Short mmCIF file of N, CA and C in Angstrom, two decimals:
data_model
loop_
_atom_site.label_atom_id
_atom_site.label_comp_id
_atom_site.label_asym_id
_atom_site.label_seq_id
_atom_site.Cartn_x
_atom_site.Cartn_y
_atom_site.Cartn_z
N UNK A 1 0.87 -1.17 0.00
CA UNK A 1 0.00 0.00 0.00
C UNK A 1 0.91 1.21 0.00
N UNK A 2 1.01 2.20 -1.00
CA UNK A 2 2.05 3.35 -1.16
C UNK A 2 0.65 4.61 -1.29
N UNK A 3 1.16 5.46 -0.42
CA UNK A 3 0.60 6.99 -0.99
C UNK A 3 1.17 7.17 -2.18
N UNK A 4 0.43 7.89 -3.09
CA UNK A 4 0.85 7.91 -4.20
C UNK A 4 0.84 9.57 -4.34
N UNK A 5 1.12 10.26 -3.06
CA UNK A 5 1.12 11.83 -3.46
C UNK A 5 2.20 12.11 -2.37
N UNK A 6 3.09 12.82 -2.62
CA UNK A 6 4.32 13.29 -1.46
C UNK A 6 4.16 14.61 -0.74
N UNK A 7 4.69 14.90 0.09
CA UNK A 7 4.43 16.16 0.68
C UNK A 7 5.20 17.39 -0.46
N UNK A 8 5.79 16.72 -1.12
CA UNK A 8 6.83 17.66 -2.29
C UNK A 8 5.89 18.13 -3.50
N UNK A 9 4.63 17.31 -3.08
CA UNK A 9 3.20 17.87 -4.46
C UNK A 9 3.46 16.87 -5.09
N UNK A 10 4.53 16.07 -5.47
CA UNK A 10 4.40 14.96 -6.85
C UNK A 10 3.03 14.08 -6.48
N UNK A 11 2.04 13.77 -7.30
CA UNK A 11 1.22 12.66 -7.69
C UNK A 11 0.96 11.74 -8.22
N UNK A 12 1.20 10.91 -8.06
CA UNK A 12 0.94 9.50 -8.95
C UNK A 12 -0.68 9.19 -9.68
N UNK A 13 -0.56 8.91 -10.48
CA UNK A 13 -2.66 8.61 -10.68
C UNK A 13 -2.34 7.03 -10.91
N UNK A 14 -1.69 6.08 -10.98
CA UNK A 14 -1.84 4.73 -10.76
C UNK A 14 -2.38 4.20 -12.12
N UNK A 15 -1.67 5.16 -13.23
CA UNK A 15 -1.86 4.89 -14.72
C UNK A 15 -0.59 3.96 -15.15
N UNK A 16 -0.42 4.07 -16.82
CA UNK A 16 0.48 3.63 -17.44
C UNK A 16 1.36 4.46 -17.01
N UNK A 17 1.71 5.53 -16.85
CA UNK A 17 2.60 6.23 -16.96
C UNK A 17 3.90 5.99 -15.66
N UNK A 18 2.64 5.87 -14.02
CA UNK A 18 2.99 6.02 -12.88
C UNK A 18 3.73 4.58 -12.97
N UNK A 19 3.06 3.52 -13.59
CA UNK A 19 3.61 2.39 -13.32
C UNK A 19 4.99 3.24 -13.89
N UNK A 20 5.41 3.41 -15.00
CA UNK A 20 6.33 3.34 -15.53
C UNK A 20 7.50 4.15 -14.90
N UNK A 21 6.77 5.03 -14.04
CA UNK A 21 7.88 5.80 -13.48
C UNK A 21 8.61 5.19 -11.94
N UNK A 22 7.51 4.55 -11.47
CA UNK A 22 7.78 3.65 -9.86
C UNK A 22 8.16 2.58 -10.68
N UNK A 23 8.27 1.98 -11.68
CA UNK A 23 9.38 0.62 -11.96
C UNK A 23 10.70 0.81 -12.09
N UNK A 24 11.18 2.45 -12.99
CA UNK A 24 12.33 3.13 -12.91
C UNK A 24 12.91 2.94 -11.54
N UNK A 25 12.13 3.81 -10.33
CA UNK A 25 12.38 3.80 -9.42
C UNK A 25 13.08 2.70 -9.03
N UNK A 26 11.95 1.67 -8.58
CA UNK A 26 12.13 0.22 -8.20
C UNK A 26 14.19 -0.29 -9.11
N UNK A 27 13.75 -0.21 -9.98
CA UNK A 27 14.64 -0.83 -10.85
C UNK A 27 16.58 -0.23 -10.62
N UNK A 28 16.37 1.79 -10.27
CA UNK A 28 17.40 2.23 -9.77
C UNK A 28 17.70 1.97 -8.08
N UNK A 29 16.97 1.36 -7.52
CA UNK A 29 16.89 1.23 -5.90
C UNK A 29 18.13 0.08 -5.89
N UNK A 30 18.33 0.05 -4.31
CA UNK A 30 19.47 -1.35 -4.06
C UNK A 30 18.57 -2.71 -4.85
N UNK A 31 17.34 -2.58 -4.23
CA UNK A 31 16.73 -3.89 -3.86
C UNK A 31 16.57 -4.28 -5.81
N UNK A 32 16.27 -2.95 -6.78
CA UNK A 32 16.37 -3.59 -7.58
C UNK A 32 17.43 -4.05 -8.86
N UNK A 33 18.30 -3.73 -7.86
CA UNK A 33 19.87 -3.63 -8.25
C UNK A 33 20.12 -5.60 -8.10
N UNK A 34 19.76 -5.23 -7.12
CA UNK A 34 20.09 -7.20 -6.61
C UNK A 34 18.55 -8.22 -6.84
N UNK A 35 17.59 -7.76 -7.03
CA UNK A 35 16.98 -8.96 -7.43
C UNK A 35 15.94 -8.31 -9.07
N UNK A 36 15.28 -9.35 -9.78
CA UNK A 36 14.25 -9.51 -10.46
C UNK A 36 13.11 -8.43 -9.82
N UNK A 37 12.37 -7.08 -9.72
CA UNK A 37 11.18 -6.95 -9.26
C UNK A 37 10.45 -6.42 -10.75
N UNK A 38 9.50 -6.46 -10.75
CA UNK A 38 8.32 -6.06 -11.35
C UNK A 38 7.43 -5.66 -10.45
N UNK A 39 6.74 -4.63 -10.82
CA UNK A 39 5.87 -3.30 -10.38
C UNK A 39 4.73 -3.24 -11.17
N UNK A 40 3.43 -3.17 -10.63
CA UNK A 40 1.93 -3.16 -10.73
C UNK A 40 1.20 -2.54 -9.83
N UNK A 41 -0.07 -1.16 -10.64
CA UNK A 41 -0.94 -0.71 -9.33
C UNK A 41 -2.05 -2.16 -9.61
N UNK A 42 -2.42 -2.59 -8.51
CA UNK A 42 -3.52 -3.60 -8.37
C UNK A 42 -4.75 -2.43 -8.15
N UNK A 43 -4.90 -1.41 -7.51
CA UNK A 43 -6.31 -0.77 -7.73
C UNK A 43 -5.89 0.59 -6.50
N UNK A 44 -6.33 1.13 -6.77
CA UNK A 44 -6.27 2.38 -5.80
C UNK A 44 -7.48 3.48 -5.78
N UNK A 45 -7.73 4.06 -4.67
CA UNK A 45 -8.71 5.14 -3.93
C UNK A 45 -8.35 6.18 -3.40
N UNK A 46 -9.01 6.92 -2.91
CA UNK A 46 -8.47 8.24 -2.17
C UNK A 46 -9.04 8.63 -1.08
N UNK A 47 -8.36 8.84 0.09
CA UNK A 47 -8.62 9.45 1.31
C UNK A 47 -8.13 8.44 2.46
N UNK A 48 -8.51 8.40 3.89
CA UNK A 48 -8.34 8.10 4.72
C UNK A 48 -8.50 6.98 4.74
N UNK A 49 -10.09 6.74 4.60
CA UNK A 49 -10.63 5.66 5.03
C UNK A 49 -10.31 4.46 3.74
N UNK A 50 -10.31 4.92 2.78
CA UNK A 50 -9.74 4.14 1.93
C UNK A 50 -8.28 3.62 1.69
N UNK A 51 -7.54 4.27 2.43
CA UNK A 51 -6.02 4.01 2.62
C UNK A 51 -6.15 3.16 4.08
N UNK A 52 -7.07 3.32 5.37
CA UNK A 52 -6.96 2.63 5.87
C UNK A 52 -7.78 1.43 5.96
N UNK A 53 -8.58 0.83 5.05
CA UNK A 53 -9.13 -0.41 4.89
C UNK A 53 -8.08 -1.36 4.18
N UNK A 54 -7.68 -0.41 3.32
CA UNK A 54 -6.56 -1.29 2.26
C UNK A 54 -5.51 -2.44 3.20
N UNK A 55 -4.85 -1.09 3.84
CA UNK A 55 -3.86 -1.55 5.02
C UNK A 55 -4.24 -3.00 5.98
N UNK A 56 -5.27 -2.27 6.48
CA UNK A 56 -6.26 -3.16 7.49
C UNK A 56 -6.53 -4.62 6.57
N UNK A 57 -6.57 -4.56 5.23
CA UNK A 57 -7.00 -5.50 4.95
C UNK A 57 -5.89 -6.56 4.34
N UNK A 58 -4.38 -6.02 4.09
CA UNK A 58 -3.24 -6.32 4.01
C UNK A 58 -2.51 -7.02 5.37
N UNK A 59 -2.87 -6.33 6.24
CA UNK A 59 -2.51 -6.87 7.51
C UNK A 59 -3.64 -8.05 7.98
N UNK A 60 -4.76 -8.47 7.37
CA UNK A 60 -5.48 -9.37 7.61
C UNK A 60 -5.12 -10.51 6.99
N UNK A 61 -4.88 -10.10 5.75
CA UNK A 61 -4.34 -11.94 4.57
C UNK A 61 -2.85 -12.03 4.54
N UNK A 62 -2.45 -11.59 5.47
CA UNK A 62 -1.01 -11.86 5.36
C UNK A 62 -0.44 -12.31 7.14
N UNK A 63 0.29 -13.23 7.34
CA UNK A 63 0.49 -13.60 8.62
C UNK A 63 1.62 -13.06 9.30
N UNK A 64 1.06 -12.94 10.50
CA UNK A 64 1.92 -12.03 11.51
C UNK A 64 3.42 -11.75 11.47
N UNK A 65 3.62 -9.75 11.60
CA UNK A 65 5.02 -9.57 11.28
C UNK A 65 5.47 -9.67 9.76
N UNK A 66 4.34 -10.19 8.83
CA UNK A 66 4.45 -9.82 7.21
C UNK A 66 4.69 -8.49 6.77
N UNK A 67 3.72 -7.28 7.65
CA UNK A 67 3.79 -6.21 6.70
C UNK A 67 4.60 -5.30 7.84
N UNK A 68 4.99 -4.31 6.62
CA UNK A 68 6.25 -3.54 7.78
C UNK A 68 6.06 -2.25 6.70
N UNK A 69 6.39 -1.11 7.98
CA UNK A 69 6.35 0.24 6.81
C UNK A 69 7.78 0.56 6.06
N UNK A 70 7.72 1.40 6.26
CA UNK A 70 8.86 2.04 4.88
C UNK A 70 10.63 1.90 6.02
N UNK A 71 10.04 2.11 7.12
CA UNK A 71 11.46 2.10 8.42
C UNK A 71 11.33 0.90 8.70
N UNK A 72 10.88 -0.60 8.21
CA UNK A 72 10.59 -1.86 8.80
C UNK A 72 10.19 -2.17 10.25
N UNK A 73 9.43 -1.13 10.39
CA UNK A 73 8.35 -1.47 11.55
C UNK A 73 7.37 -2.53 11.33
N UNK A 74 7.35 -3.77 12.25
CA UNK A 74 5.69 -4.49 12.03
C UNK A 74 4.90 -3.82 12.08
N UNK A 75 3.96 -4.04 11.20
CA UNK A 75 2.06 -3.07 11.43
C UNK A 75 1.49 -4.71 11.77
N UNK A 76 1.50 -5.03 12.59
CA UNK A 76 1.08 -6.43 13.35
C UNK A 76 -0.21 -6.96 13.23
N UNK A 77 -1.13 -5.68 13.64
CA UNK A 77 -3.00 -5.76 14.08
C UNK A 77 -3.34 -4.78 13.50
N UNK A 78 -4.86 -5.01 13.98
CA UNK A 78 -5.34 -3.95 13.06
C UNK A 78 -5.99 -2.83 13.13
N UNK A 79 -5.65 -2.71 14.35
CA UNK A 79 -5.56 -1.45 15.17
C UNK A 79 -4.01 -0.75 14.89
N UNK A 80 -3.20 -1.29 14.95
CA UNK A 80 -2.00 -0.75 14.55
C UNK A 80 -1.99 -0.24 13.01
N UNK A 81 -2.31 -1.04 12.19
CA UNK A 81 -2.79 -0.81 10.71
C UNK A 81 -3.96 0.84 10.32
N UNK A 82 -4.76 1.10 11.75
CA UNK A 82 -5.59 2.22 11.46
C UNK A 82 -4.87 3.20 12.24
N UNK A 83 -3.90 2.82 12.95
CA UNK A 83 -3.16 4.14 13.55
C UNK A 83 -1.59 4.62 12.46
N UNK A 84 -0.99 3.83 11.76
CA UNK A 84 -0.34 4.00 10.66
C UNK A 84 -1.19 5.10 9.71
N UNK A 85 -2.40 5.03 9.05
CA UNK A 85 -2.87 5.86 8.55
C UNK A 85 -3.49 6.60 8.95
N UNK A 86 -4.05 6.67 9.99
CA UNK A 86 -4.74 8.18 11.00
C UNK A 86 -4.02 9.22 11.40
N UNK A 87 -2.84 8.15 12.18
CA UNK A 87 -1.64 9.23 12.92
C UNK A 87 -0.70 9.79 11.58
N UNK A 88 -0.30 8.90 10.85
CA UNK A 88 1.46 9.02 10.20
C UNK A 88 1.10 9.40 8.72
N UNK A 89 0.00 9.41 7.99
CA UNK A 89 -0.48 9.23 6.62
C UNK A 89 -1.34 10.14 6.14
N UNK A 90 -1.94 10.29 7.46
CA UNK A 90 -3.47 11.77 6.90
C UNK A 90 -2.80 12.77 6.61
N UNK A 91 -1.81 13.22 6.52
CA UNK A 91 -1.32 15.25 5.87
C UNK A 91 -1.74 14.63 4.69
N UNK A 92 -0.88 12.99 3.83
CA UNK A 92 -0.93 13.25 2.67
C UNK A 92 -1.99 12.86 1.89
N UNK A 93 -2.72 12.26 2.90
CA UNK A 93 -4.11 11.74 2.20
C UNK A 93 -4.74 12.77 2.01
N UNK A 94 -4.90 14.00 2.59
CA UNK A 94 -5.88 15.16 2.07
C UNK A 94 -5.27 16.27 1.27
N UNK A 95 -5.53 16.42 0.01
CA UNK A 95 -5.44 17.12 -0.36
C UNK A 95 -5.24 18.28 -0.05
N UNK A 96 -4.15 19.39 0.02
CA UNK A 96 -5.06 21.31 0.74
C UNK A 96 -4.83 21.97 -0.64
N UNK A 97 -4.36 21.08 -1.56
CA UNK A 97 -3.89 22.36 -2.81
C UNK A 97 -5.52 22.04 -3.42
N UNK A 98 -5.35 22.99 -4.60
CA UNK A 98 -6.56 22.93 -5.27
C UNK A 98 -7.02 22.06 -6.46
N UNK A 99 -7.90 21.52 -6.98
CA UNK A 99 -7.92 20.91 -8.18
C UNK A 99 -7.31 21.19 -9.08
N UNK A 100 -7.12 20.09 -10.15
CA UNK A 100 -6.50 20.42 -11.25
C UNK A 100 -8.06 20.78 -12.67
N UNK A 101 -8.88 19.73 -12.10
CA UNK A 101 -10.05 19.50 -13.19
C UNK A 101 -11.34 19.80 -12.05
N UNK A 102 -12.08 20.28 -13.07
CA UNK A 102 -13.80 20.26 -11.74
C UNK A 102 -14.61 19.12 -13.16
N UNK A 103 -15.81 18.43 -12.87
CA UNK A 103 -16.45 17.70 -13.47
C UNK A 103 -17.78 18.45 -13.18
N UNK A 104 -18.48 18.92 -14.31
CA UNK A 104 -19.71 20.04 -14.06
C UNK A 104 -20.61 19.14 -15.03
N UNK A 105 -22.17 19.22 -14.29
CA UNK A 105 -23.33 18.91 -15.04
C UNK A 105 -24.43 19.85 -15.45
N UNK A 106 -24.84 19.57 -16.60
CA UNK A 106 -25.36 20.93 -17.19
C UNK A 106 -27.09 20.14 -17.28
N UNK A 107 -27.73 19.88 -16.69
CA UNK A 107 -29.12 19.81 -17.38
C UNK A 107 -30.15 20.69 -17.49
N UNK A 108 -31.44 20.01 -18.72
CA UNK A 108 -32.42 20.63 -19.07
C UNK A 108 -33.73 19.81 -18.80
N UNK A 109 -35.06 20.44 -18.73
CA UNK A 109 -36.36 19.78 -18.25
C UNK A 109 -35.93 19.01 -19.33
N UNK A 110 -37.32 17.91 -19.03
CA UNK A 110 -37.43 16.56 -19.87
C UNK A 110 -38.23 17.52 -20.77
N UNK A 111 -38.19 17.07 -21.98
CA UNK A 111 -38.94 17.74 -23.61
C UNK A 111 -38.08 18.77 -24.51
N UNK A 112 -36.79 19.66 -23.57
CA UNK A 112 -35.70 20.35 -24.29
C UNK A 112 -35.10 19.87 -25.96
N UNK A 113 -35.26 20.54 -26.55
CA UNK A 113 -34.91 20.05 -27.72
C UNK A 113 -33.07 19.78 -27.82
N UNK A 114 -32.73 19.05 -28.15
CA UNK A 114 -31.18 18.33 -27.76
C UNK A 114 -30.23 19.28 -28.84
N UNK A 115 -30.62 19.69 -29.86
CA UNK A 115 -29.96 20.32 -31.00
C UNK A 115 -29.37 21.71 -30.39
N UNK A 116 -30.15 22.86 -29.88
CA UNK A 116 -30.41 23.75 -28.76
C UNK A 116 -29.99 23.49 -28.05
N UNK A 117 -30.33 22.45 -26.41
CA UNK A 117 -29.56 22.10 -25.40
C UNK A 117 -27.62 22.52 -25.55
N UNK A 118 -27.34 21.73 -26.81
CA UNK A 118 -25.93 21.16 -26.93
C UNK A 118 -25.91 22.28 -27.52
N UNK A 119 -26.11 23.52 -28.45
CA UNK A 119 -25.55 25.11 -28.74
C UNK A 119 -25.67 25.78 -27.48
N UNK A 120 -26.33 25.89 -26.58
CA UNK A 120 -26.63 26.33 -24.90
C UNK A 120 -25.37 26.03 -24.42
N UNK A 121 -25.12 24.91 -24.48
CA UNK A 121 -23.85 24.19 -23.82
C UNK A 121 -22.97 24.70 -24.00
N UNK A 122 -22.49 24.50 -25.27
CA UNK A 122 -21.35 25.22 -25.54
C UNK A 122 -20.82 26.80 -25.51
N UNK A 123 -22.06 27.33 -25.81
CA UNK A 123 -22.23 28.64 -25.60
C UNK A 123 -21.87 29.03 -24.04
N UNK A 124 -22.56 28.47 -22.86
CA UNK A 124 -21.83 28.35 -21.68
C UNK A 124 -20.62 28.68 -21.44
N UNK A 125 -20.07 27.14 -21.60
CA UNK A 125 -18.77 26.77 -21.34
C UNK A 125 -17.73 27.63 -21.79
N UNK A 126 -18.14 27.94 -23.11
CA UNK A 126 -16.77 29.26 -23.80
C UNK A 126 -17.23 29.90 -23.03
N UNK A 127 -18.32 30.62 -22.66
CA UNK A 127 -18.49 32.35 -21.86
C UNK A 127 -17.74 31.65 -19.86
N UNK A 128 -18.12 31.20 -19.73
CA UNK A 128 -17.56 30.76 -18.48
C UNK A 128 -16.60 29.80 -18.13
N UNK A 129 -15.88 29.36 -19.23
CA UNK A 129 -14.35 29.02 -19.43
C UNK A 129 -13.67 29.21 -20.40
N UNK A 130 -13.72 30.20 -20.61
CA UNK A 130 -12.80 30.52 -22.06
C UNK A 130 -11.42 31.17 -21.61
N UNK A 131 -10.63 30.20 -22.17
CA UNK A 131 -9.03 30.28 -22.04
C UNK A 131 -9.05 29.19 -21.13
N UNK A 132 -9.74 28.49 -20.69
CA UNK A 132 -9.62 27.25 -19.50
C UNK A 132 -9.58 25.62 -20.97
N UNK A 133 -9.19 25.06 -20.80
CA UNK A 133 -9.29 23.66 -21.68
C UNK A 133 -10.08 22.84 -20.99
N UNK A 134 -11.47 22.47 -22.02
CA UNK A 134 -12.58 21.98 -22.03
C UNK A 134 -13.22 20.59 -22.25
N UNK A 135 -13.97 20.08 -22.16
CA UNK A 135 -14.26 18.68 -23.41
C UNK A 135 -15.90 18.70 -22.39
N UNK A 136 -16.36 18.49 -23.18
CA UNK A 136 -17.95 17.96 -22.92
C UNK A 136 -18.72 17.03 -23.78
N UNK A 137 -19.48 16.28 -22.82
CA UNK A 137 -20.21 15.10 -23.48
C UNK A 137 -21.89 15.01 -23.60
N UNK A 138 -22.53 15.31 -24.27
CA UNK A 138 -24.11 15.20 -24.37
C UNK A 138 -24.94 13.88 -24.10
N UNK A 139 -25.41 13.68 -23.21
CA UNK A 139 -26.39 12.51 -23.05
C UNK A 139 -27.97 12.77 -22.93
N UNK A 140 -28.05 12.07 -23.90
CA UNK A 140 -29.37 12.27 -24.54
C UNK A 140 -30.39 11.02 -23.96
N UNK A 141 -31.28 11.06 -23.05
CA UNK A 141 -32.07 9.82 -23.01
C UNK A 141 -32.10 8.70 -24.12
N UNK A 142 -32.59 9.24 -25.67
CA UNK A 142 -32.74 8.55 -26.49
C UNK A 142 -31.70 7.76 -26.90
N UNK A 143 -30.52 8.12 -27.38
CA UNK A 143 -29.61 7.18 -27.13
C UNK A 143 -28.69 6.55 -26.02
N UNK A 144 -29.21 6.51 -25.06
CA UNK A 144 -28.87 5.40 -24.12
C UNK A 144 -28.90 4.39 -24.01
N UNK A 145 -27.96 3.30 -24.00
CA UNK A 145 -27.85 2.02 -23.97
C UNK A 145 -28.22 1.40 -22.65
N UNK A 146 -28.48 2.64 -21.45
CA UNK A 146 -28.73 1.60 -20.20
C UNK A 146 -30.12 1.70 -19.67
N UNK A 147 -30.72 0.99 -19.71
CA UNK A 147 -31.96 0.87 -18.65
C UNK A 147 -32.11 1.96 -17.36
N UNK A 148 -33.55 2.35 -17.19
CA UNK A 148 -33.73 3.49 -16.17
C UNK A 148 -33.37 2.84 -14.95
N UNK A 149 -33.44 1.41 -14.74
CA UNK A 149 -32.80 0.78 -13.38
C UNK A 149 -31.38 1.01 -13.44
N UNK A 150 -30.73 0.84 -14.29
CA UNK A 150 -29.52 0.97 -14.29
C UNK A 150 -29.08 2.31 -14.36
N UNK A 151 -29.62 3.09 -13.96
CA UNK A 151 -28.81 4.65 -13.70
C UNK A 151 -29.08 5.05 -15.21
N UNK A 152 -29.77 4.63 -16.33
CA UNK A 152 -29.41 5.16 -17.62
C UNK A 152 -30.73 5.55 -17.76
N UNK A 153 -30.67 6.29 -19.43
CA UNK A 153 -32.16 6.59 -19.39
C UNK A 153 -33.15 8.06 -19.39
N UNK A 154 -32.53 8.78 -18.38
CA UNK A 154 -32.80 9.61 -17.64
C UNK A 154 -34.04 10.76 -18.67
N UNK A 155 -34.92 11.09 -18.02
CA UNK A 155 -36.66 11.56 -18.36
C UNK A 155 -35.51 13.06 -19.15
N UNK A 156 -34.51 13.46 -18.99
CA UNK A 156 -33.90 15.16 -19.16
C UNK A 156 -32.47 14.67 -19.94
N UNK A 157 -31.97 15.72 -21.19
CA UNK A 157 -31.06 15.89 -21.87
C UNK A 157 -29.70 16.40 -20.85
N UNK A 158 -29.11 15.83 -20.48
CA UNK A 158 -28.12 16.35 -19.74
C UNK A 158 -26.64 16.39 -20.65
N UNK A 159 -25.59 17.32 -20.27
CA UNK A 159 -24.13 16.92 -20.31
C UNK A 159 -22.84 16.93 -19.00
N UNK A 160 -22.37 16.61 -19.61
CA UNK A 160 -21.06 16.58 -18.27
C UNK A 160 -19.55 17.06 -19.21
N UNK A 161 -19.37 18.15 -18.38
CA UNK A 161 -18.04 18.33 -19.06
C UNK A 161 -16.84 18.62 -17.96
N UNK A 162 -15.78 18.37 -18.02
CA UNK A 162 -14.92 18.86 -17.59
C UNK A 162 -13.62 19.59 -17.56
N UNK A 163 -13.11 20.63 -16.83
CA UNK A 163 -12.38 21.61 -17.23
C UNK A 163 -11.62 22.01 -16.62
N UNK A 164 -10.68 22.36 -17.00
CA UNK A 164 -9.29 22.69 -16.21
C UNK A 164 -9.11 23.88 -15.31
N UNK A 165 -9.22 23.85 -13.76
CA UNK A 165 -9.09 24.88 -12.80
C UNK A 165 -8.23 26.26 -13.19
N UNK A 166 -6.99 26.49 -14.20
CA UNK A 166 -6.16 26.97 -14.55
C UNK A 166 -6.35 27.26 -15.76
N UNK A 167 -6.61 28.72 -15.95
CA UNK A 167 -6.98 29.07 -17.78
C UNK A 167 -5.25 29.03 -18.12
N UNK A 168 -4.78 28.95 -19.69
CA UNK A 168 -3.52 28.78 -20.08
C UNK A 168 -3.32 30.45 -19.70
N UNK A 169 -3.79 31.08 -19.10
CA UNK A 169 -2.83 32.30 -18.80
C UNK A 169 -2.65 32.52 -17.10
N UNK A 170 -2.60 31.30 -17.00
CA UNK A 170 -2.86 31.28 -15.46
C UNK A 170 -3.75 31.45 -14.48
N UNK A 171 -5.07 32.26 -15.05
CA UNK A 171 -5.90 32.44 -13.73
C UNK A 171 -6.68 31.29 -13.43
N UNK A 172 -7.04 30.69 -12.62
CA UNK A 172 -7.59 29.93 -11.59
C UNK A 172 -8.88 30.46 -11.50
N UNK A 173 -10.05 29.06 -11.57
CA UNK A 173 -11.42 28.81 -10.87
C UNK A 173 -11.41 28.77 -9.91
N UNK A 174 -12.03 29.85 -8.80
CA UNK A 174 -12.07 29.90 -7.56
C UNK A 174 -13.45 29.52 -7.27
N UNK A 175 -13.79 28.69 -6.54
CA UNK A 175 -14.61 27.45 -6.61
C UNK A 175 -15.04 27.37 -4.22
N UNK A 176 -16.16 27.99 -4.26
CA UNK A 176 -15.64 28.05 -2.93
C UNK A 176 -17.38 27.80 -2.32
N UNK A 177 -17.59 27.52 -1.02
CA UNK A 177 -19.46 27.64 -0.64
C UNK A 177 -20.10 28.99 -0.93
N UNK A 178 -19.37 30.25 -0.84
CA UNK A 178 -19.82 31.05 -0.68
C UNK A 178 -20.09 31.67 -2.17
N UNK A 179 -19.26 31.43 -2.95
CA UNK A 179 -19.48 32.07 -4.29
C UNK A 179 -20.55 31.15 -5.05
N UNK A 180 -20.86 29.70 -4.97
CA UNK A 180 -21.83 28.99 -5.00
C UNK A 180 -23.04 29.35 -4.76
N UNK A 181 -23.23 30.06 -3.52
CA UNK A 181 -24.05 30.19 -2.86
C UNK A 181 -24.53 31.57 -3.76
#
């Protein structure tokens, strides 16, 4: 189980890429100086509680004195396993800097004509992110492939787009309760 964000700001997203850069790693280290390793994210989450189930649940399928942190301490139990990430792990599990991307939903009543909707849309997005880098997606009830049980479907023309906190000239979406409000 590795944080995949440092107090130095670097982030990992647990892509192709990250693998590729923690196998470097791995590969310039002692350990992979002297043996065979290969490097894989098996799945990753974000926050507390998700860093400490992982743990908790590492220290469960593995037998006593198996897992050890980064100074080869045993994390033994599993109480010890939720104080590793409560006490020693939470600065980096929370975020304090700001987004990089926000994910925004745009809908219209059910009967909106979709042709309209999606010129609305766009029309938006340039007036209230222009100079920010964009992409948006239109979902249209009618072509939906999923069933109204299945979350698909939906009675209203919606989109979802998302956009970069940082216009290319630098200014920043300030994104806060009160300006919401």
């Amino acid at each position: 189980v590795v944080v995949l964000r440092d107090p130095g700001g670097e982030r990992l997203t647990a892509d192709a890429k990250a693998t590729a850069i923690v196998q470097e790693r791995v590969d310039n280290s002692d350990v992979g100086r002297e043996a065979e390793v290969r490097f894989r994210f098996r799945g990753y989450g974000n926050g507390v509680e998700f860093a400490t189930a992982r743990v908790r649940d590492l220290v469960e399928r593995t037998q006593q004195g198996g897992v050890r942190d980064e100074t080869a301490r045993i994390i033994g139990d599993f109480e010890k396993a939720g104080d590793l990430v409560q006490k020693e792990w939470r600065r980096e599990l929370h975020s304090r800097k700001g987004r990089d991307v926000m994910h925004l939903i745009v809908s219209a009543r059910a009967g909106t004509d979709v042709t309209a909707f999606q010129a609305a849309v766009r029309d938006f997005l340039g007036e209230q992110f222009g100079g920010h880098r964009y992409v948006f997606a239109l979902h249209d009830p009618a072509d939906d492939p999923k069933e109204m049980g299945q979350g698909g479907q939906r009675p209203h023309v919606h989109a979802h787009a998302i956009a970069t906190m940082r216009s290319e000239t630098g200014d920043r979406i300030v994104t806060s309760p009160q300006i919401f409000r």
